[in-house]
Coordinates of C-alpha atoms in Angstrom, one line a residue:
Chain Z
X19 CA 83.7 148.7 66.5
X20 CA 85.6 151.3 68.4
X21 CA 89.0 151.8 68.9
X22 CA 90.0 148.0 68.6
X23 CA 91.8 146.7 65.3
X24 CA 91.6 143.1 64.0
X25 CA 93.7 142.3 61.0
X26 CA 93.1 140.5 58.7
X27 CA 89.2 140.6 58.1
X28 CA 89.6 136.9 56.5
X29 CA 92.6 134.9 56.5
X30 CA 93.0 131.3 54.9
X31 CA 95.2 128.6 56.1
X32 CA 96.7 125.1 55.3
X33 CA 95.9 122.0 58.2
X34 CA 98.8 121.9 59.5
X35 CA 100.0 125.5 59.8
X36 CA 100.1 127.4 63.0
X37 CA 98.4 131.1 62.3
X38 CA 98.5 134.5 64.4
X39 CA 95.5 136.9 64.7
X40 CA 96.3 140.2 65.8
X41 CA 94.0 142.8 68.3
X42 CA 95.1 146.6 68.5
X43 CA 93.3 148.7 70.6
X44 CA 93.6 152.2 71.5
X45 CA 91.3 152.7 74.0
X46 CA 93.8 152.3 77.3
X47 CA 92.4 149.6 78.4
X48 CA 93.8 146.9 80.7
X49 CA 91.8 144.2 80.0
X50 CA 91.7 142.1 77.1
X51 CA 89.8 138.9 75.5
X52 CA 89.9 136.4 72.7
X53 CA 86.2 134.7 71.8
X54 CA 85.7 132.1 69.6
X55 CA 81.6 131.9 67.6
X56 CA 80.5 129.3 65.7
X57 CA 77.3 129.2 64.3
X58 CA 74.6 128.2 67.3
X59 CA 77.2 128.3 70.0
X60 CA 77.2 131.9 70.9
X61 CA 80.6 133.5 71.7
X62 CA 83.1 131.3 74.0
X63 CA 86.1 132.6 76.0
X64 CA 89.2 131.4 74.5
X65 CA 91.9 133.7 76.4
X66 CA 91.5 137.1 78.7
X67 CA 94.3 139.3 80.2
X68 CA 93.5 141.5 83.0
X69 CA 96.9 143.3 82.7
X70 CA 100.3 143.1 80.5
X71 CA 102.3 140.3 80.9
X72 CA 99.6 138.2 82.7
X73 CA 97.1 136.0 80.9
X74 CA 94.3 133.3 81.9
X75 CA 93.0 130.3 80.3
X76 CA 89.2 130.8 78.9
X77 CA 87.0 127.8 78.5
X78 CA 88.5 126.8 75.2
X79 CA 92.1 127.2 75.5
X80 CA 93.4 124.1 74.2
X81 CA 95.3 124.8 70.6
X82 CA 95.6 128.5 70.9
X83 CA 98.4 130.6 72.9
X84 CA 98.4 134.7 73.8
X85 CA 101.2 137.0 74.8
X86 CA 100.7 140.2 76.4
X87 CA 103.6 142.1 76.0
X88 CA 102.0 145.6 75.3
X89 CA 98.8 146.7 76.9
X90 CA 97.3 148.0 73.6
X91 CA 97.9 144.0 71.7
X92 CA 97.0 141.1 72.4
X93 CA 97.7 138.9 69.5
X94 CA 96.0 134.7 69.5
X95 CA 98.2 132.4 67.7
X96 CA 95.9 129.4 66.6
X97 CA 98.5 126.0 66.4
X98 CA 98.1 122.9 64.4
X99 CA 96.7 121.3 67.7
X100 CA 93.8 123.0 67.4
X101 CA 91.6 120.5 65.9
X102 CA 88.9 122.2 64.4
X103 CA 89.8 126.2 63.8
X104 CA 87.9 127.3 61.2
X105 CA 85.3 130.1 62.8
X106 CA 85.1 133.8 63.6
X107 CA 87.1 135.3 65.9
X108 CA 86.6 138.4 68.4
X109 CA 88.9 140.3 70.1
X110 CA 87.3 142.6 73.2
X111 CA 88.5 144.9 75.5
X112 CA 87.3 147.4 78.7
X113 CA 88.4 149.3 81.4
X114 CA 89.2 147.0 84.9
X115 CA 86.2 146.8 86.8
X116 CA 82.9 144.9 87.2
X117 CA 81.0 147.5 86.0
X118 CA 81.9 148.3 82.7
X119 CA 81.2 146.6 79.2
X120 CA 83.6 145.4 76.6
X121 CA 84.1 146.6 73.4
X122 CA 84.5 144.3 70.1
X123 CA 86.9 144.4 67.7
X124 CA 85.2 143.8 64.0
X125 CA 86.4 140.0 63.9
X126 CA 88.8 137.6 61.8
X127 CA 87.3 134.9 59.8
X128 CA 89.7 132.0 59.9
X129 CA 89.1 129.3 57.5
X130 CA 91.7 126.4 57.3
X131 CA 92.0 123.9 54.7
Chain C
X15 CA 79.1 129.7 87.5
X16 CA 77.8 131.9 85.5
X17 CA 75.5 130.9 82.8
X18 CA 73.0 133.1 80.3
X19 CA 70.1 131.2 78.7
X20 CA 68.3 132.7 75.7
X21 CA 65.3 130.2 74.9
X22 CA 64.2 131.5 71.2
X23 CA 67.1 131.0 68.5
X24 CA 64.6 132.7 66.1
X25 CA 62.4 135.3 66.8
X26 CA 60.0 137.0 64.0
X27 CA 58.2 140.2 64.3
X28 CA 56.0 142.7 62.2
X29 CA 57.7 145.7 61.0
X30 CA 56.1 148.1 64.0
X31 CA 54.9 145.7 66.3
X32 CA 56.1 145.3 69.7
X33 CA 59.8 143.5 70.2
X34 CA 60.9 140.9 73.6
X35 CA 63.9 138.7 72.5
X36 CA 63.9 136.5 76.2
X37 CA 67.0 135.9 78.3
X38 CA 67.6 134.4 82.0
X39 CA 70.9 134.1 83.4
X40 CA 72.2 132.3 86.7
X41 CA 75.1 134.2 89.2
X42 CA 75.9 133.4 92.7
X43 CA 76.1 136.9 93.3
X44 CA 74.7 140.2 92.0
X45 CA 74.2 140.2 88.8
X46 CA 75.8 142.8 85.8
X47 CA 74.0 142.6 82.5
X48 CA 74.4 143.6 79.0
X49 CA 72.5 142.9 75.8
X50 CA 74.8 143.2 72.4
X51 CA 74.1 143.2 69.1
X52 CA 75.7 141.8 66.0
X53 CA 75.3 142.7 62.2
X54 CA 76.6 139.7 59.3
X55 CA 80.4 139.5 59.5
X56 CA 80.8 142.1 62.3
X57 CA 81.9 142.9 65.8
X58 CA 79.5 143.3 68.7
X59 CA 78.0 146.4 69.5
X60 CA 77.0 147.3 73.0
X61 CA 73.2 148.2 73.2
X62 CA 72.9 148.6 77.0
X63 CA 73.4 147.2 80.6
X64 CA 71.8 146.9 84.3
X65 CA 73.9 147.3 87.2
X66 CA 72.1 148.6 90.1
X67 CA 68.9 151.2 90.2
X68 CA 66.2 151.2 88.1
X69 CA 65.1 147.5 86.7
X70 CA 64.2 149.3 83.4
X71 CA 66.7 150.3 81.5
X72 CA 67.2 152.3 78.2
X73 CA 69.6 151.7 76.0
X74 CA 70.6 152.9 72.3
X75 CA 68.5 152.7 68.9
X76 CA 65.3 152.6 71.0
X77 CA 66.0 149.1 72.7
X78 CA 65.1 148.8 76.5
X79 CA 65.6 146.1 78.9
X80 CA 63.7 144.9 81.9
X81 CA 65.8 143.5 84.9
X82 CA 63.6 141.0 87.1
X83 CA 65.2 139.4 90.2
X84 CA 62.8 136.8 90.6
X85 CA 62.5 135.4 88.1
X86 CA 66.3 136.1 87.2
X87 CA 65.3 137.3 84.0
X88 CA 66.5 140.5 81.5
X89 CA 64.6 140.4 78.7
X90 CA 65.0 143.0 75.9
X91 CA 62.4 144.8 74.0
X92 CA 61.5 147.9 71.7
X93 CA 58.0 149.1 71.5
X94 CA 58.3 149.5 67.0
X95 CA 60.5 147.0 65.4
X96 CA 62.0 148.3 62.5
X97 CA 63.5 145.8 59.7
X98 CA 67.4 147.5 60.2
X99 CA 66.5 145.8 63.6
X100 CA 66.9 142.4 62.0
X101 CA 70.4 141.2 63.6
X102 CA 71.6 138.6 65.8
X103 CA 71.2 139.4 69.9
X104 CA 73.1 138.2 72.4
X105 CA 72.6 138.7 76.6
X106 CA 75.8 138.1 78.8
X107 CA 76.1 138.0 82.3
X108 CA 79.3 138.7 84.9
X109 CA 78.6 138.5 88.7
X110 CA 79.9 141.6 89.7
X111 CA 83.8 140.6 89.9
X112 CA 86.6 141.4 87.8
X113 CA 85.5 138.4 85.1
X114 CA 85.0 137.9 81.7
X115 CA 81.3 138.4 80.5
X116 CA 79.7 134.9 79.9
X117 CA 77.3 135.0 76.8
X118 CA 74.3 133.3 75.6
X119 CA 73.9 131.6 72.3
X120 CA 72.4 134.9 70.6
X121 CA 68.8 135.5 69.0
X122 CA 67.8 136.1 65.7
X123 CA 65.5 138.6 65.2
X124 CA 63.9 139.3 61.6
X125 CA 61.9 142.0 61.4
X126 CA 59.5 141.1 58.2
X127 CA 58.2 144.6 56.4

């Protein structure tokens, strides 16, 4: 898992209750990314910055929100508008450039209730 | 747009016996690919990835992957499965610009002793 830091590894939530997943990573990267996986779905783009106080909307922005305040965090609040949030989330990060890979962070289970 | 298709959700091998988990993906321009793998409850791990040069291409653990242009395929494979190989795959696919890798929905692969 690299130099990137998800906290917590599980976290449990009441409907209703907006909730904030933090990324760390210490790999100097600039670019950072939120995916969402469900089971059979694969891994879908929720939110990616290219650089610090800039962020873009991934396919599945609706109910979540990002800052980008610091290069090294890029924390994904999930809000009560997000209708169904219970799944795994990923955090990922590289270097700018086409031709390098990202790098995972080991996930946040999120199960609301 | 982008797109990654990986045809097998399940794919079942003999302990020692040959390994192909399938993908084909869809760019308008060149292609960048990457085949990750993921353990129960963790991150992503980066096996390998084609860029340019040589359409086979060796990656970590022993995995190797095949770029075909024509028939827009990048099929992994390993020549002796081993059961720690048993994990979920995934292929993903950026077009060569500074964008957000799009993924497939992953591969099982059990490897059965």
């Amino acid at each position: 898992d690299g130099g990137i830091t998800q906290s917590p590894k599980y976290l449990f939530r009441k409907e209703g209750q907006n909730v904030t997943l933090s990324c760390e990573q210490n790999l100097n990267h600039d670019a950072m990314y939120w995916y969402r996986q469900d089971p059979g779905q694969g891994l879908r783009l929720i939110y990616y910055s290219q650089i610090v106080n800039d962020f873009q909307k991934g396919d599945i922005a609706e109910g979540y929100s990002v800052s980008r305040e610091k290069k090294e965090s890029f924390p994904l609040t999930v809000t009560s508008a997000q209708k169904n949030p219970t799944a795994f989330y990923l955090c990922a990060s590289r270097t700018s450039g086409g031709l390098y890979e990202q790098y995972f962070g080991p996930g946040t289970r999120l199960t609301v209730t | 747009a982008q797109s990654v298709a990986q045809p097998e959700d399940q794919v079942n091998v003999a302990e020692g016996n040959p390994l192909t988990v399938k993908c084909t993906y869809s760019v308008s321009g060149n292609p960048y690919l990457f085949w990750y793998v993921q353990y129960p409850n963790r991150g992503l791990q980066f096996l390998l990835k084609y860029i340019t040069g040589d359409n086979l291409v060796k990656g970590s653990y022993g995995f190797e992957a095949e770029f075909n242009k024509s028939q827009t395929s990048f099929h992994l494979k390993k020549p002796s499965a081993l059961v720690s190989d048993s994990a979920l795959y995934f292929c993903a696919v950026r077009d060569g610009r500074n964008t957000p890798l799009v993924f497939g929905k992953g591969t099982r692969l059990s490897v059965i002793a």
